[in-house]
Amino acid sequence: MNEWTIQKLLNWTSEYLTQKKVDSPRLSAELLLSSVLGLKRIELYTQYSRVVEEEYLAKLRELVKRAGQQEPIAYLVGKTEFYSIEFDVTPDCLIPRPETELLVQRAIEFLRQRAGPHQVCDLCTGCGTIAVAVARNVPNAKVIATDISEAALGVAARNAKKHGLEERIELLQGDLFEPLLPPLDVTQFDLIACNPPYVSAAEYEALDKNVKDYEPRAALYGGQDGLDLYRRLCEQVGRFLKPDGALLLEIGYQQGPAVKDLLEKMGLFAHITVEKDLQKNDRVVMAIKTLEGTPATRLI
Ligand code: GLN
């Protein structure tokens, strides 16, 4: 009898996804099958010879077909891993990227060497990636996370709850700092992080189908040159950041010089560094605010 075991399904699916030029076909096959069967990935291998029932096969077939049309695996299974933490994701928010782990790492290091408790702000939080990863790793940090998308914040709320962080992560709907404006004097942050939409018009047109056709445009497109959000953020960041506090921005690989220039012109920061990701692309800008009353020029 031609029975579909887990082993056979994994081999068939990864072969099919390879033909369809889906990234990481074997891993994708494992993620789809483990989602359908409600198993951990490792359990696929401990149950390698298990024969899979027809009801599961029908579900798998549907998901594999969609994956073959470049629908992202994270949306198909409703979750992904970032900074070794599981996040729920939906098409309402960008899928967390591994490059953003560098920003999270720098945020955690910065906070750990500074006396707490810490007030952190995560702008454009999406599904709550940076807020959750920082709060989970820095127990004396409180995070206020904002996003313009109510739907994305719904997913962020699920993620905060899933990791028991709802007491330390406050989610507010609005554009950048907008939801923080009324009680101005009390919102001073040790760290402000932001992974804004930063894709330029030309880059947006050239995005891969699995990004362009499925991920929210509002989470990707940053205006003609991709820098709109940085410009608007710079207008306001000064009043929200404590002296000696850090601004951490994720940037596109071509935006290092422009964002550095933008921040330098503000005269607000003592140190500005642009750091590369593992692919050797500029990815994270870190700017440390001067001590209060000290003009930036005297520190350089
Ligand atoms: N790095 C993402 C991409 O290449 C863009 C993320 C963003 O705009 N914040 O699709």
GROMACS .gro file of C-alpha atoms and ligand atoms in nm:
model
  310
    1MET     CA    1   0.000   0.000   0.000
    2ASN     CA    2   0.121   0.348  -0.082
    3GLU     CA    3   0.107   0.502   0.266
    4TRP     CA    4   0.233   0.849   0.350
    5THR     CA    5   0.472   0.831   0.643
    6ILE     CA    6   0.618   1.145   0.800
    7GLN     CA    7   0.950   1.060   0.635
    8LYS     CA    8   0.796   1.031   0.291
    9LEU     CA    9   0.594   1.351   0.334
   10LEU     CA   10   0.899   1.550   0.439
   11ASN     CA   11   1.099   1.427   0.144
   12TRP     CA   12   0.820   1.489  -0.104
   13THR     CA   13   0.739   1.836   0.033
   14SER     CA   14   1.097   1.956   0.045
   15GLU     CA   15   1.149   1.830  -0.311
   16TYR     CA   16   0.836   2.018  -0.426
   17LEU     CA   17   0.936   2.339  -0.248
   18THR     CA   18   1.285   2.315  -0.398
   19GLN     CA   19   1.132   2.301  -0.746
   20LYS     CA   20   0.918   2.603  -0.659
   21LYS     CA   21   1.231   2.791  -0.543
   22VAL     CA   22   1.104   2.841  -0.189
   23ASP     CA   23   1.380   2.941   0.058
   24SER     CA   24   1.504   2.672   0.299
   25PRO     CA   25   1.282   2.396   0.151
   26ARG     CA   26   1.361   2.123   0.406
   27LEU     CA   27   1.307   2.353   0.704
   28SER     CA   28   0.989   2.487   0.544
   29ALA     CA   29   0.861   2.131   0.493
   30GLU     CA   30   0.928   2.054   0.859
   31LEU     CA   31   0.754   2.370   0.977
   32LEU     CA   32   0.444   2.302   0.765
   33LEU     CA   33   0.413   1.937   0.863
   34SER     CA   34   0.475   1.998   1.233
   35SER     CA   35   0.211   2.273   1.228
   36VAL     CA   36  -0.046   2.046   1.060
   37LEU     CA   37   0.022   1.759   1.301
   38GLY     CA   38   0.054   1.980   1.610
   39LEU     CA   39   0.400   1.840   1.678
   40LYS     CA   40   0.737   1.993   1.761
   41ARG     CA   41   0.989   1.969   1.475
   42ILE     CA   42   1.200   1.721   1.669
   43GLU     CA   43   0.895   1.496   1.711
   44LEU     CA   44   0.874   1.452   1.334
   45TYR     CA   45   1.200   1.263   1.361
   46THR     CA   46   1.102   1.057   1.664
   47GLN     CA   47   0.785   0.955   1.476
   48TYR     CA   48   0.949   0.920   1.135
   49SER     CA   49   0.761   0.603   1.028
   50ARG     CA   50   0.419   0.716   1.151
   51VAL     CA   51   0.153   0.690   0.883
   52VAL     CA   52  -0.029   1.024   0.848
   53GLU     CA   53  -0.410   1.018   0.825
   54GLU     CA   54  -0.602   1.162   0.530
   55GLU     CA   55  -0.746   1.462   0.719
   56TYR     CA   56  -0.393   1.587   0.787
   57LEU     CA   57  -0.283   1.516   0.431
   58ALA     CA   58  -0.558   1.740   0.296
   59LYS     CA   59  -0.448   2.026   0.525
   60LEU     CA   60  -0.085   1.980   0.436
   61ARG     CA   61  -0.160   1.974   0.063
   62GLU     CA   62  -0.335   2.311   0.090
   63LEU     CA   63  -0.046   2.472   0.282
   64VAL     CA   64   0.221   2.328   0.056
   65LYS     CA   65   0.040   2.460  -0.249
   66ARG     CA   66   0.026   2.810  -0.098
   67ALA     CA   67   0.392   2.792   0.006
   68GLY     CA   68   0.476   2.696  -0.354
   69GLN     CA   69   0.313   3.021  -0.464
   70GLN     CA   70   0.556   3.208  -0.233
   71GLU     CA   71   0.320   3.273   0.056
   72PRO     CA   72   0.553   3.307   0.357
   73ILE     CA   73   0.578   2.999   0.580
   74ALA     CA   74   0.550   3.217   0.894
   75TYR     CA   75   0.204   3.336   0.784
   76LEU     CA   76   0.096   2.984   0.686
   77VAL     CA   77   0.183   2.843   1.028
   78GLY     CA   78   0.100   3.165   1.218
   79LYS     CA   79   0.428   3.189   1.402
   80THR     CA   80   0.803   3.234   1.374
   81GLU     CA   81   1.110   3.239   1.592
   82PHE     CA   82   1.312   3.550   1.669
   83TYR     CA   83   1.592   3.582   1.925
   84SER     CA   84   1.505   3.222   2.029
   85ILE     CA   85   1.154   3.337   2.123
   86GLU     CA   86   0.836   3.217   1.954
   87PHE     CA   87   0.620   3.496   1.809
   88ASP     CA   88   0.268   3.478   1.669
   89VAL     CA   89   0.254   3.650   1.331
   90THR     CA   90  -0.027   3.736   1.093
   91PRO     CA   91  -0.033   3.922   0.760
   92ASP     CA   92  -0.111   4.235   0.966
   93CYS     CA   93   0.254   4.263   1.063
   94LEU     CA   94   0.597   4.224   0.912
   95ILE     CA   95   0.763   3.887   0.978
   96PRO     CA   96   1.054   3.944   1.219
   97ARG     CA   97   1.389   3.927   1.037
   98PRO     CA   98   1.708   3.774   1.178
   99GLU     CA   99   1.895   4.101   1.102
  100THR     CA  100   1.689   4.273   1.372
  101GLU     CA  101   1.845   4.044   1.634
  102LEU     CA  102   2.157   4.263   1.616
  103LEU     CA  103   1.955   4.566   1.728
  104VAL     CA  104   1.801   4.365   2.013
  105GLN     CA  105   2.142   4.243   2.121
  106ARG     CA  106   2.277   4.599   2.136
  107ALA     CA  107   1.969   4.716   2.327
  108ILE     CA  108   2.010   4.443   2.589
  109GLU     CA  109   2.382   4.512   2.630
  110PHE     CA  110   2.321   4.885   2.666
  111LEU     CA  111   2.056   4.840   2.934
  112ARG     CA  112   2.251   4.579   3.130
  113GLN     CA  113   2.550   4.812   3.176
  114ARG     CA  114   2.328   5.097   3.293
  115ALA     CA  115   2.168   5.129   3.635
  116GLY     CA  116   1.797   5.045   3.624
  117PRO     CA  117   1.504   5.045   3.635
  118HIS     CA  118   1.483   5.121   3.265
  119GLN     CA  119   1.220   5.293   3.056
  120VAL     CA  120   1.227   5.168   2.699
  121CYS     CA  121   1.034   5.281   2.395
  122ASP     CA  122   0.984   5.065   2.085
  123LEU     CA  123   0.837   5.257   1.792
  124CYS     CA  124   0.678   5.072   1.497
  125THR     CA  125   0.666   4.761   1.714
  126GLY     CA  126   0.466   4.549   1.467
  127CYS     CA  127   0.406   4.210   1.629
  128GLY     CA  128   0.608   4.329   1.929
  129THR     CA  129   0.941   4.178   1.827
  130ILE     CA  130   1.182   4.426   1.988
  131ALA     CA  131   0.959   4.502   2.288
  132VAL     CA  132   0.916   4.137   2.383
  133ALA     CA  133   1.277   4.033   2.321
  134VAL     CA  134   1.411   4.324   2.530
  135ALA     CA  135   1.158   4.289   2.814
  136ARG     CA  136   1.222   3.917   2.836
  137ASN     CA  137   1.596   3.963   2.864
  138VAL     CA  138   1.606   4.273   3.085
  139PRO     CA  139   1.381   4.207   3.386
  140ASN     CA  140   1.401   4.563   3.522
  141ALA     CA  141   1.289   4.722   3.197
  142LYS     CA  142   0.945   4.860   3.121
  143VAL     CA  143   0.858   4.905   2.757
  144ILE     CA  144   0.613   5.135   2.588
  145ALA     CA  145   0.557   5.015   2.232
  146THR     CA  146   0.366   5.208   1.968
  147ASP     CA  147   0.242   5.126   1.621
  148ILE     CA  148   0.013   5.300   1.379
  149SER     CA  149  -0.163   4.972   1.303
  150GLU     CA  150  -0.430   4.863   1.549
  151ALA     CA  151  -0.426   4.515   1.395
  152ALA     CA  152  -0.050   4.476   1.442
  153LEU     CA  153  -0.087   4.584   1.806
  154GLY     CA  154  -0.343   4.307   1.853
  155VAL     CA  155  -0.077   4.057   1.754
  156ALA     CA  156   0.181   4.233   1.977
  157ALA     CA  157  -0.062   4.203   2.270
  158ARG     CA  158  -0.088   3.828   2.210
  159ASN     CA  159   0.289   3.799   2.205
  160ALA     CA  160   0.335   4.001   2.524
  161LYS     CA  161   0.078   3.780   2.698
  162LYS     CA  162   0.221   3.458   2.560
  163HIS     CA  163   0.551   3.539   2.731
  164GLY     CA  164   0.397   3.672   3.053
  165LEU     CA  165   0.511   4.030   2.983
  166GLU     CA  166   0.180   4.214   2.970
  167GLU     CA  167   0.264   4.393   3.298
  168ARG     CA  168   0.586   4.535   3.155
  169ILE     CA  169   0.484   4.612   2.798
  170GLU     CA  170   0.235   4.888   2.734
  171LEU     CA  171   0.098   4.903   2.380
  172LEU     CA  172  -0.028   5.231   2.236
  173GLN     CA  173  -0.179   5.298   1.896
  174GLY     CA  174  -0.053   5.594   1.695
  175ASP     CA  175   0.214   5.736   1.467
  176LEU     CA  176   0.565   5.719   1.622
  177PHE     CA  177   0.562   5.930   1.945
  178GLU     CA  178   0.210   6.061   1.890
  179PRO     CA  179   0.042   5.848   2.159
  180LEU     CA  180   0.300   5.977   2.413
  181LEU     CA  181   0.252   6.346   2.349
  182PRO     CA  182  -0.008   6.453   2.608
  183PRO     CA  183   0.177   6.358   2.931
  184LEU     CA  184   0.501   6.490   2.783
  185ASP     CA  185   0.701   6.554   3.099
  186VAL     CA  186   0.681   6.204   3.236
  187THR     CA  187   0.790   6.015   2.928
  188GLN     CA  188   1.168   6.009   2.930
  189PHE     CA  189   1.337   5.699   2.802
  190ASP     CA  190   1.672   5.532   2.866
  191LEU     CA  191   1.645   5.366   2.527
  192ILE     CA  192   1.439   5.432   2.217
  193ALA     CA  193   1.441   5.161   1.952
  194CYS     CA  194   1.279   5.165   1.612
  195ASN     CA  195   1.270   4.937   1.310
  196PRO     CA  196   1.061   5.159   1.083
  197PRO     CA  197   0.945   5.094   0.729
  198TYR     CA  198   1.256   5.194   0.533
  199VAL     CA  199   1.225   5.047   0.184
  200SER     CA  200   1.258   5.311  -0.093
  201ALA     CA  201   1.019   5.338  -0.389
  202ALA     CA  202   1.266   5.174  -0.629
  203GLU     CA  203   1.351   4.895  -0.382
  204TYR     CA  204   0.984   4.833  -0.313
  205GLU     CA  205   0.915   4.760  -0.678
  206ALA     CA  206   1.204   4.514  -0.683
  207LEU     CA  207   1.107   4.322  -0.366
  208ASP     CA  208   1.068   3.944  -0.391
  209LYS     CA  209   0.716   3.819  -0.448
  210ASN     CA  210   0.702   3.652  -0.105
  211VAL     CA  211   0.756   3.995   0.056
  212LYS     CA  212   0.579   4.231  -0.183
  213ASP     CA  213   0.261   4.029  -0.233
  214TYR     CA  214   0.212   3.921   0.127
  215GLU     CA  215   0.370   4.152   0.385
  216PRO     CA  216   0.199   4.484   0.466
  217ARG     CA  217   0.319   4.770   0.248
  218ALA     CA  218   0.278   5.008   0.542
  219ALA     CA  219   0.539   4.809   0.734
  220LEU     CA  220   0.793   4.826   0.451
  221TYR     CA  221   0.760   5.141   0.244
  222GLY     CA  222   0.945   5.442   0.384
  223GLY     CA  223   0.877   5.702   0.114
  224GLN     CA  224   1.065   5.788  -0.208
  225ASP     CA  225   1.414   5.743  -0.057
  226GLY     CA  226   1.301   5.523   0.232
  227LEU     CA  227   1.407   5.782   0.491
  228ASP     CA  228   1.072   5.948   0.573
  229LEU     CA  229   1.029   5.783   0.912
  230TYR     CA  230   1.384   5.867   1.027
  231ARG     CA  231   1.327   6.234   0.940
  232ARG     CA  232   1.002   6.249   1.134
  233LEU     CA  233   1.145   6.055   1.426
  234CYS     CA  234   1.444   6.293   1.447
  235GLU     CA  235   1.215   6.594   1.482
  236GLN     CA  236   1.084   6.458   1.810
  237VAL     CA  237   1.331   6.217   1.960
  238GLY     CA  238   1.525   6.479   2.160
  239ARG     CA  239   1.246   6.548   2.406
  240PHE     CA  240   1.182   6.180   2.475
  241LEU     CA  241   1.536   6.058   2.535
  242LYS     CA  242   1.719   6.091   2.868
  243PRO     CA  243   2.070   6.240   2.876
  244ASP     CA  244   2.317   5.960   2.800
  245GLY     CA  245   2.027   5.750   2.669
  246ALA     CA  246   2.047   5.551   2.346
  247LEU     CA  247   1.864   5.567   2.017
  248LEU     CA  248   1.882   5.242   1.821
  249LEU     CA  249   1.759   5.233   1.463
  250GLU     CA  250   1.743   4.955   1.211
  251ILE     CA  251   1.830   5.084   0.863
  252GLY     CA  252   1.841   4.961   0.503
  253TYR     CA  253   2.181   4.852   0.373
  254GLN     CA  254   2.234   5.174   0.175
  255GLN     CA  255   2.111   5.417   0.441
  256GLY     CA  256   2.404   5.427   0.685
  257PRO     CA  257   2.563   5.753   0.566
  258ALA     CA  258   2.230   5.935   0.524
  259VAL     CA  259   2.093   5.839   0.866
  260LYS     CA  260   2.425   5.915   1.035
  261ASP     CA  261   2.428   6.256   0.868
  262LEU     CA  262   2.071   6.323   0.978
  263LEU     CA  263   2.158   6.242   1.340
  264GLU     CA  264   2.485   6.438   1.336
  265LYS     CA  265   2.308   6.751   1.215
  266MET     CA  266   2.082   6.740   1.522
  267GLY     CA  267   2.380   6.810   1.753
  268LEU     CA  268   2.211   6.598   2.018
  269PHE     CA  269   2.434   6.293   2.022
  270ALA     CA  270   2.784   6.235   2.156
  271HIS     CA  271   2.852   5.909   1.971
  272ILE     CA  272   2.695   5.775   1.656
  273THR     CA  273   2.792   5.433   1.522
  274VAL     CA  274   2.674   5.239   1.218
  275GLU     CA  275   2.709   4.864   1.250
  276LYS     CA  276   2.695   4.587   0.991
  277ASP     CA  277   2.487   4.268   1.011
  278LEU     CA  278   2.617   3.916   0.944
  279GLN     CA  279   2.579   3.974   0.568
  280LYS     CA  280   2.815   4.272   0.606
  281ASN     CA  281   2.541   4.523   0.529
  282ASP     CA  282   2.497   4.841   0.732
  283ARG     CA  283   2.201   4.755   0.957
  284VAL     CA  284   2.198   4.921   1.299
  285VAL     CA  285   2.265   5.281   1.398
  286MET     CA  286   2.328   5.355   1.763
  287ALA     CA  287   2.336   5.713   1.888
  288ILE     CA  288   2.408   5.810   2.249
  289LYS     CA  289   2.263   6.137   2.366
  290THR     CA  290   2.496   6.389   2.525
  291LEU     CA  291   2.482   6.457   2.898
  292GLU     CA  292   2.233   6.730   2.967
  293GLY     CA  293   2.359   7.080   2.905
  294THR     CA  294   2.671   6.960   2.729
  295PRO     CA  295   2.683   7.061   2.364
  296ALA     CA  296   2.777   6.770   2.139
  297THR     CA  297   3.073   6.960   1.999
  298ARG     CA  298   3.251   6.967   2.336
  299LEU     CA  299   3.249   6.591   2.362
  300ILE     CA  300   3.384   6.510   2.018
  301GLN     N1  301   1.452   4.431   0.607
  301GLN     C1  302   1.320   4.426   0.555
  301GLN     C2  303   1.320   4.372   0.414
  301GLN     O1  304   1.423   4.361   0.354
  301GLN     C3  305   1.256   4.563   0.561
  301GLN     C4  306   1.221   4.592   0.700
  301GLN     C5  307   1.174   4.731   0.720
  301GLN     O2  308   1.135   4.805   0.631
  301GLN     N2  309   1.177   4.766   0.843
  301GLN     O3  310   1.219   4.333   0.362
   0.00000   0.00000   0.00000
